[in-house]
Amino acid sequence: NPPDSTTNTAPATAGSATNAPEGTNSTAALPPTIVILGDKSWVNIKSNIAVYIGHAGIDHPDMQVRCGLLQFEVPRLTASNYNRVTAESNVVIDYWKTNHATADKAVVTKTLSNGLANILVELIGNACVTNPVGYLTNAHWIKWDPINDTVESEGGKTAVRLGEPDITSPFGGPFQTRTNAPALKPPVHPL
């Protein structure tokens, strides 16, 4: 039977059904596009591992990564979009517009626990992080656990502007500047 013209509803077509609340634009719920770069790529469909070599990187609205080698380990049959991302060789990461990190190697590991993503960020070898609040430079390694709000490092030099902003992490997570604080000037990087 043809649809009843008095109800003004059209039959659903494949791909048009969404779980978006009524009256909302379903495309607004889509995550931003991630562009993965590399001069060469290798994908093993059976193991779900993708490797990008030479001028490799990631372009995302909140983050850009550049390195010589980029490897994604993608899970099977889960809601996660990656298990581990490893960047090697002259790693440069710019994120949240004001933060900059460099290292010989960076590893981001994501696990799902009770439906929530747990993330661990590791910068290994000549690890440096700089943001408007301060810097941590020339560390052997830096580990950031944003879920537990902890940062560990070995070696290196740290400088922090105390009393200026209220921040959630030295990695430059979203912070709120106190209303009576003067505007921050980025710290001078020692290198």
Coordinates of N, CA and C in Angstrom, one line a residue:
N1 N 0.8 -1.2 0.0 CA 0.0 0.0 0.0 C 0.9 1.2 0.0
P2 N 0.5 2.3 -0.8 CA 1.3 3.5 -0.7 C 1.1 4.2 0.6
P3 N 2.1 5.0 1.0 CA 1.9 5.7 2.3 C 0.7 6.7 2.3
D4 N 0.1 6.8 3.4 CA -1.1 7.7 3.6 C -0.6 9.1 3.4
S5 N -1.1 9.9 2.5 CA -0.7 11.2 2.2 C -1.1 12.2 3.3
T6 N -2.0 11.8 4.2 CA -2.5 12.7 5.3 C -1.5 12.7 6.4
T7 N -0.6 11.7 6.6 CA 0.3 11.7 7.7 C 1.6 12.4 7.3
N8 N 1.9 12.7 6.1 CA 3.1 13.3 5.6 C 4.4 12.6 6.1
T9 N 4.3 11.3 6.1 CA 5.5 10.5 6.4 C 5.9 9.7 5.2
A10 N 7.2 9.7 5.0 CA 7.7 8.9 3.9 C 8.3 7.6 4.4
P11 N 8.3 6.6 3.6 CA 8.9 5.3 4.1 C 10.4 5.5 4.4
A12 N 10.9 4.8 5.4 CA 12.3 4.9 5.7 C 13.1 4.2 4.6
T13 N 14.2 4.8 4.3 CA 15.1 4.2 3.3 C 16.4 3.8 4.1
A14 N 17.1 2.9 3.5 CA 18.3 2.3 4.1 C 19.3 3.5 4.4
G15 N 19.7 3.5 5.6 CA 20.7 4.6 6.1 C 20.0 5.8 6.5
S16 N 18.7 6.0 6.4 CA 18.1 7.2 6.9 C 17.6 7.2 8.3
A17 N 17.5 6.0 8.9 CA 17.0 5.9 10.3 C 18.2 6.2 11.2
T18 N 17.9 7.0 12.2 CA 19.0 7.4 13.2 C 18.4 7.3 14.6
N19 N 19.3 7.4 15.5 CA 18.9 7.4 16.9 C 18.9 8.9 17.4
A20 N 19.0 9.8 16.5 CA 19.0 11.2 16.9 C 17.7 11.6 17.5
P21 N 17.7 12.5 18.5 CA 16.4 13.0 19.1 C 15.6 13.7 18.0
E22 N 14.3 13.6 18.2 CA 13.4 14.2 17.3 C 13.7 15.7 17.1
G23 N 13.6 16.2 15.9 CA 13.8 17.6 15.7 C 15.3 18.0 15.7
T24 N 16.2 17.1 15.7 CA 17.7 17.5 15.6 C 18.2 17.0 14.3
N25 N 19.3 17.6 13.9 CA 19.9 17.2 12.6 C 20.9 16.1 12.9
S26 N 20.6 14.9 12.4 CA 21.4 13.7 12.7 C 22.9 13.9 12.3
T27 N 23.2 14.7 11.3 CA 24.6 14.9 10.9 C 25.4 15.6 12.0
A28 N 24.8 16.4 12.9 CA 25.5 17.1 13.9 C 26.1 16.1 14.9
A29 N 25.5 14.9 15.0 CA 26.0 13.9 16.0 C 27.2 13.1 15.4
L30 N 27.6 13.3 14.2 CA 28.7 12.6 13.6 C 30.0 13.1 14.1
P31 N 31.0 12.3 14.4 CA 32.3 12.7 14.9 C 33.0 13.5 13.7
P32 N 34.0 14.3 14.1 CA 34.7 15.0 13.0 C 35.5 14.1 12.2
T33 N 35.8 14.5 11.0 CA 36.6 13.7 10.1 C 38.1 13.7 10.5
I34 N 38.7 12.5 10.5 CA 40.1 12.3 10.8 C 40.8 12.0 9.5
V35 N 41.8 12.7 9.1 CA 42.6 12.5 7.9 C 43.9 11.9 8.4
I36 N 44.3 10.7 7.8 CA 45.5 10.0 8.1 C 46.4 10.2 6.9
L37 N 47.7 10.6 7.1 CA 48.6 10.9 6.1 C 49.7 9.8 6.0
G38 N 50.4 9.7 4.9 CA 51.5 8.8 4.8 C 51.9 8.7 3.3
D39 N 53.2 8.7 3.0 CA 53.7 8.5 1.6 C 53.3 7.1 1.2
K40 N 53.4 6.1 2.1 CA 53.1 4.8 1.8 C 52.2 4.2 2.9
S41 N 51.3 3.3 2.6 CA 50.5 2.7 3.6 C 50.5 1.2 3.4
W42 N 50.2 0.5 4.5 CA 50.1 -1.0 4.5 C 49.0 -1.3 5.5
V43 N 48.0 -2.1 5.1 CA 46.9 -2.5 5.9 C 46.8 -4.0 5.9
N44 N 46.8 -4.6 7.1 CA 46.5 -6.0 7.2 C 45.1 -6.2 7.7
I45 N 44.2 -6.5 6.8 CA 42.8 -6.6 7.1 C 42.5 -7.7 8.2
K46 N 43.3 -8.8 8.1 CA 43.1 -9.9 9.0 C 43.4 -9.5 10.5
S47 N 44.5 -8.8 10.7 CA 44.9 -8.4 12.0 C 44.4 -7.0 12.4
N48 N 43.8 -6.2 11.5 CA 43.3 -4.9 11.7 C 44.4 -3.9 12.1
I49 N 45.6 -4.0 11.5 CA 46.7 -3.1 11.8 C 46.9 -2.3 10.5
A50 N 47.1 -1.0 10.6 CA 47.4 -0.1 9.5 C 48.7 0.6 9.8
V51 N 49.6 0.7 8.8 CA 50.8 1.4 9.0 C 51.0 2.4 7.9
Y52 N 51.4 3.6 8.3 CA 51.6 4.7 7.4 C 53.1 5.2 7.5
I53 N 53.8 5.2 6.4 CA 55.3 5.5 6.5 C 55.6 6.7 5.6
G54 N 56.5 7.5 6.1 CA 57.0 8.7 5.4 C 56.0 9.8 5.4
H55 N 56.4 11.0 6.0 CA 55.5 12.1 6.1 C 54.1 11.7 6.6
A56 N 54.2 10.9 7.7 CA 52.9 10.3 8.2 C 52.3 11.4 9.2
G57 N 51.0 11.2 9.5 CA 50.4 12.1 10.4 C 48.9 11.9 10.5
I58 N 48.3 12.7 11.4 CA 46.9 12.8 11.6 C 46.5 14.2 11.6
D59 N 45.4 14.5 10.9 CA 44.8 15.8 11.0 C 43.4 15.7 11.5
H60 N 43.1 16.3 12.6 CA 41.8 16.3 13.3 C 41.6 17.7 13.8
P61 N 40.3 18.1 13.9 CA 40.1 19.5 14.3 C 40.7 19.9 15.6
D62 N 40.9 19.0 16.6 CA 41.5 19.3 17.9 C 43.0 18.9 17.9
M63 N 43.6 18.2 16.9 CA 44.9 17.8 17.0 C 45.5 17.5 15.7
Q64 N 46.8 17.8 15.6 CA 47.6 17.4 14.4 C 48.9 16.7 14.9
V65 N 49.2 15.6 14.2 CA 50.4 14.8 14.5 C 51.2 14.7 13.3
R66 N 52.5 14.8 13.4 CA 53.4 14.6 12.3 C 54.5 13.6 12.8
C67 N 54.9 12.7 12.0 CA 56.0 11.7 12.3 C 56.5 11.0 11.1
G68 N 57.4 10.1 11.3 CA 57.9 9.3 10.2 C 57.2 8.0 10.0
L69 N 56.6 7.5 11.1 CA 55.9 6.2 11.0 C 54.7 6.2 11.9
L70 N 53.5 5.8 11.4 CA 52.3 5.9 12.2 C 51.6 4.5 12.1
Q71 N 51.3 3.9 13.3 CA 50.6 2.6 13.2 C 49.3 2.6 14.1
F72 N 48.3 2.1 13.5 CA 47.0 2.0 14.2 C 46.7 0.5 14.4
E73 N 46.3 0.2 15.6 CA 45.7 -1.1 15.9 C 44.3 -0.9 16.2
V74 N 43.4 -1.5 15.3 CA 42.0 -1.2 15.3 C 41.3 -2.5 15.9
P75 N 40.4 -2.4 16.9 CA 39.8 -3.5 17.4 C 38.7 -4.1 16.5
R76 N 38.4 -5.4 16.8 CA 37.3 -6.0 16.1 C 36.1 -6.1 17.0
L77 N 34.9 -5.9 16.4 CA 33.6 -6.0 17.1 C 33.5 -5.3 18.4
T78 N 33.9 -4.0 18.4 CA 33.7 -3.2 19.6 C 33.3 -1.8 19.2
A79 N 32.9 -1.0 20.1 CA 32.5 0.4 19.8 C 33.7 1.3 19.7
S80 N 34.9 0.9 20.0 CA 36.1 1.7 20.0 C 36.6 1.9 18.6
N81 N 37.2 3.1 18.3 CA 37.7 3.3 17.0 C 39.2 3.0 16.9
Y82 N 39.9 2.7 17.9 CA 41.3 2.2 17.9 C 41.6 1.6 19.3
N83 N 42.6 0.7 19.3 CA 43.2 0.2 20.5 C 44.4 0.9 20.9
R84 N 45.3 1.1 19.9 CA 46.6 1.7 20.1 C 47.0 2.5 18.9
V85 N 47.5 3.7 19.1 CA 48.1 4.4 18.0 C 49.6 4.7 18.4
T86 N 50.5 4.3 17.5 CA 51.9 4.5 17.8 C 52.5 5.4 16.7
A87 N 53.2 6.5 17.1 CA 53.9 7.4 16.2 C 55.4 7.4 16.6
E88 N 56.2 7.2 15.5 CA 57.6 7.1 15.8 C 58.4 8.1 14.8
S89 N 59.6 8.4 15.2 CA 60.5 9.2 14.4 C 60.1 10.7 14.3
N90 N 60.7 11.5 15.1 CA 60.5 13.0 15.1 C 59.0 13.3 15.2
V91 N 58.4 12.8 16.3 CA 57.0 13.0 16.6 C 56.7 14.5 17.0
V92 N 55.8 15.1 16.4 CA 55.3 16.5 16.7 C 53.8 16.4 16.9
I93 N 53.3 16.9 18.0 CA 51.9 16.8 18.3 C 51.4 18.2 18.7
D94 N 50.5 18.8 18.0 CA 49.8 20.1 18.4 C 48.4 19.8 18.7
Y95 N 47.9 20.2 19.9 CA 46.5 19.9 20.3 C 45.9 21.0 21.1
W96 N 44.6 21.1 21.0 CA 43.8 22.1 21.7 C 44.3 23.5 21.4
K97 N 44.9 23.7 20.3 CA 45.4 25.0 19.8 C 46.5 25.7 20.6
T98 N 46.7 25.3 21.8 CA 47.7 26.0 22.6 C 48.8 25.1 23.1
N99 N 48.8 23.8 22.8 CA 49.7 22.8 23.4 C 50.5 22.2 22.3
H100 N 51.8 21.9 22.7 CA 52.7 21.4 21.7 C 53.5 20.3 22.4
A101 N 53.7 19.1 21.8 CA 54.5 18.0 22.4 C 55.4 17.4 21.3
T102 N 56.6 17.0 21.7 CA 57.5 16.3 20.8 C 58.1 15.2 21.5
A103 N 58.5 14.1 20.8 CA 59.2 13.0 21.4 C 59.7 12.1 20.2
D104 N 60.6 11.2 20.6 CA 61.0 10.2 19.6 C 59.9 9.2 19.3
K105 N 59.0 9.0 20.3 CA 58.0 8.0 20.1 C 56.8 8.4 21.0
A106 N 55.6 8.3 20.4 CA 54.3 8.5 21.2 C 53.4 7.3 21.1
V107 N 52.8 6.9 22.2 CA 51.9 5.8 22.1 C 50.6 6.2 22.9
V108 N 49.5 6.1 22.2 CA 48.2 6.4 22.8 C 47.4 5.0 22.9
T109 N 47.1 4.6 24.1 CA 46.4 3.3 24.2 C 45.0 3.6 24.8
K110 N 44.0 3.0 24.2 CA 42.6 3.1 24.6 C 42.0 1.8 24.9
T111 N 41.4 1.7 26.1 CA 40.7 0.5 26.4 C 39.3 0.9 26.9
L112 N 38.4 0.0 26.7 CA 37.0 0.2 27.2 C 36.7 -0.6 28.4
S113 N 36.2 0.1 29.4 CA 35.8 -0.5 30.7 C 34.5 0.0 31.1
N114 N 33.5 -0.9 31.2 CA 32.1 -0.6 31.5 C 31.6 0.5 30.6
G115 N 31.9 0.4 29.3 CA 31.4 1.3 28.3 C 32.1 2.7 28.2
L116 N 33.1 2.9 29.1 CA 33.9 4.2 29.1 C 35.3 3.9 28.6
A117 N 35.8 4.9 27.9 CA 37.1 4.8 27.3 C 38.2 5.3 28.3
N118 N 39.2 4.4 28.5 CA 40.3 4.8 29.4 C 41.5 5.0 28.4
I119 N 42.1 6.1 28.5 CA 43.2 6.5 27.6 C 44.5 6.7 28.4
L120 N 45.6 6.3 27.9 CA 46.9 6.5 28.4 C 47.8 7.0 27.3
V121 N 48.5 8.2 27.5 CA 49.3 8.8 26.5 C 50.8 8.7 27.1
E122 N 51.7 8.1 26.2 CA 53.1 8.0 26.6 C 53.9 8.7 25.6
L123 N 54.8 9.6 26.0 CA 55.8 10.2 25.2 C 57.2 9.6 25.6
I124 N 57.9 9.0 24.7 CA 59.1 8.3 25.0 C 60.3 8.9 24.3
G125 N 61.4 9.2 25.0 CA 62.6 9.7 24.4 C 62.6 11.1 24.0
N126 N 63.4 12.0 24.7 CA 63.4 13.4 24.5 C 62.0 14.0 24.5
A127 N 61.2 13.6 25.5 CA 59.8 14.0 25.5 C 59.7 15.5 26.0
C128 N 58.9 16.3 25.3 CA 58.7 17.7 25.7 C 57.2 18.0 25.5
V129 N 56.7 18.8 26.5 CA 55.3 19.3 26.4 C 55.4 20.8 26.8
T130 N 54.8 21.6 25.9 CA 54.8 23.1 26.2 C 53.4 23.6 26.0
N131 N 52.9 24.4 26.9 CA 51.6 25.1 26.8 C 51.7 26.4 27.5
P132 N 50.6 27.2 27.5 CA 50.7 28.6 28.1 C 51.0 28.5 29.6
V133 N 50.8 27.4 30.3 CA 50.9 27.3 31.7 C 52.4 27.0 32.1
G134 N 53.1 26.3 31.2 CA 54.5 26.0 31.5 C 55.0 25.0 30.5
Y135 N 56.1 24.2 30.9 CA 56.6 23.2 30.1 C 57.3 22.1 30.9
L136 N 57.5 21.0 30.2 CA 58.2 19.8 30.7 C 59.1 19.4 29.5
T137 N 60.4 19.6 29.7 CA 61.3 19.3 28.5 C 62.3 18.3 28.8
N138 N 62.8 17.6 27.7 CA 63.9 16.7 27.7 C 63.7 15.6 28.8
A139 N 62.5 15.1 28.9 CA 62.3 13.9 29.8 C 62.6 12.6 29.1
H140 N 63.0 11.6 29.8 CA 63.2 10.3 29.2 C 61.9 9.8 28.8
W141 N 60.8 10.0 29.6 CA 59.5 9.6 29.2 C 58.5 10.4 30.0
I142 N 57.3 10.6 29.5 CA 56.2 11.2 30.2 C 55.0 10.3 30.0
K143 N 54.2 10.1 31.0 CA 53.0 9.3 30.9 C 51.9 10.2 31.5
W144 N 50.8 10.3 30.7 CA 49.6 11.1 31.1 C 48.4 10.2 31.1
D145 N 47.8 10.2 32.2 CA 46.5 9.4 32.4 C 45.4 10.4 32.6
P146 N 44.7 10.8 31.6 CA 43.7 11.9 31.8 C 42.5 11.4 32.6
I147 N 42.2 10.1 32.6 CA 41.1 9.6 33.4 C 41.3 9.9 34.9
N148 N 42.6 9.5 35.4 CA 42.9 9.7 36.8 C 43.6 11.0 37.1
D149 N 43.7 11.9 36.1 CA 44.4 13.2 36.2 C 45.8 13.1 36.8
T150 N 46.6 12.2 36.2 CA 48.0 12.0 36.7 C 49.0 12.2 35.6
V151 N 50.1 12.7 35.9 CA 51.3 12.8 35.0 C 52.5 12.3 35.7
E152 N 53.2 11.4 35.0 CA 54.5 10.9 35.6 C 55.6 11.2 34.5
S153 N 56.8 11.4 35.0 CA 57.9 11.6 34.1 C 59.2 11.2 34.7
E154 N 60.2 11.0 33.9 CA 61.5 10.7 34.4 C 62.5 11.6 33.7
G155 N 63.3 12.3 34.5 CA 64.3 13.2 34.0 C 63.6 14.5 33.5
G156 N 64.3 15.4 32.8 CA 63.8 16.6 32.2 C 63.7 17.7 33.2
K157 N 63.2 18.8 32.7 CA 63.1 20.1 33.5 C 61.6 20.5 33.3
T158 N 61.1 21.0 34.5 CA 59.7 21.5 34.5 C 59.6 22.9 34.9
A159 N 58.8 23.7 34.3 CA 58.5 25.1 34.7 C 57.0 25.3 34.6
V160 N 56.4 25.8 35.7 CA 55.0 26.0 35.8 C 54.7 27.4 36.3
R161 N 53.8 28.1 35.8 CA 53.4 29.4 36.3 C 52.3 29.2 37.4
L162 N 52.7 29.2 38.6 CA 51.8 28.9 39.7 C 50.9 30.1 40.0
G163 N 49.7 29.9 40.3 CA 48.8 30.9 40.7 C 48.1 31.6 39.6
E164 N 48.5 31.4 38.4 CA 47.8 32.1 37.2 C 46.5 31.4 36.9
P165 N 46.5 30.2 36.3 CA 45.3 29.5 35.9 C 45.0 28.4 36.8
D166 N 43.7 27.9 36.7 CA 43.3 26.7 37.3 C 43.3 25.7 36.2
I167 N 44.1 24.7 36.2 CA 44.2 23.7 35.1 C 43.9 22.3 35.6
T168 N 43.5 21.4 34.7 CA 43.3 20.1 35.1 C 44.5 19.2 34.9
S169 N 45.4 19.7 34.1 CA 46.6 18.9 33.8 C 47.7 19.7 33.2
P170 N 49.0 19.4 33.5 CA 50.1 20.1 32.8 C 50.1 19.9 31.3
F171 N 49.4 19.0 30.8 CA 49.3 18.8 29.4 C 48.4 19.8 28.7
G172 N 47.8 20.7 29.5 CA 47.0 21.7 28.9 C 45.6 21.4 28.7
G173 N 45.0 20.5 29.5 CA 43.6 20.2 29.4 C 42.8 21.5 29.5
P174 N 41.5 21.5 29.3 CA 40.7 22.7 29.4 C 40.9 23.3 30.8
F175 N 41.2 24.6 30.8 CA 41.5 25.2 32.1 C 40.7 26.5 32.1
Q176 N 40.4 27.0 33.3 CA 39.7 28.3 33.4 C 40.6 29.3 34.1
T177 N 40.8 30.4 33.4 CA 41.6 31.5 34.0 C 40.8 32.2 35.0
R178 N 41.5 32.5 36.1 CA 40.8 33.3 37.2 C 40.4 34.7 36.6
T179 N 39.3 35.2 37.1 CA 38.8 36.4 36.5 C 39.7 37.6 36.8
N180 N 40.4 37.6 37.8 CA 41.3 38.8 38.1 C 42.7 38.6 37.7
A181 N 43.0 37.5 37.0 CA 44.4 37.2 36.6 C 44.7 37.9 35.3
P182 N 45.9 38.4 35.2 CA 46.3 39.1 33.9 C 46.4 38.0 32.8
A183 N 46.4 38.5 31.6 CA 46.5 37.6 30.4 C 47.9 36.9 30.5
L184 N 47.8 35.6 30.1 CA 49.0 34.8 30.1 C 49.9 35.0 28.9
K185 N 51.2 35.0 29.1 CA 52.1 35.0 28.0 C 52.7 33.6 27.9
P186 N 52.9 33.0 26.7 CA 53.5 31.7 26.6 C 54.9 31.7 27.2
P187 N 55.3 30.7 27.9 CA 56.7 30.6 28.5 C 57.7 30.5 27.3
V188 N 58.9 31.0 27.6 CA 59.9 30.8 26.6 C 60.5 29.4 26.7
H189 N 60.4 28.7 25.6 CA 60.9 27.4 25.6 C 62.4 27.4 25.6
P190 N 63.1 26.6 26.5 CA 64.5 26.6 26.7 C 65.3 26.1 25.5
L191 N 64.7 25.4 24.6 CA 65.4 24.8 23.5 C 65.5 25.7 22.3

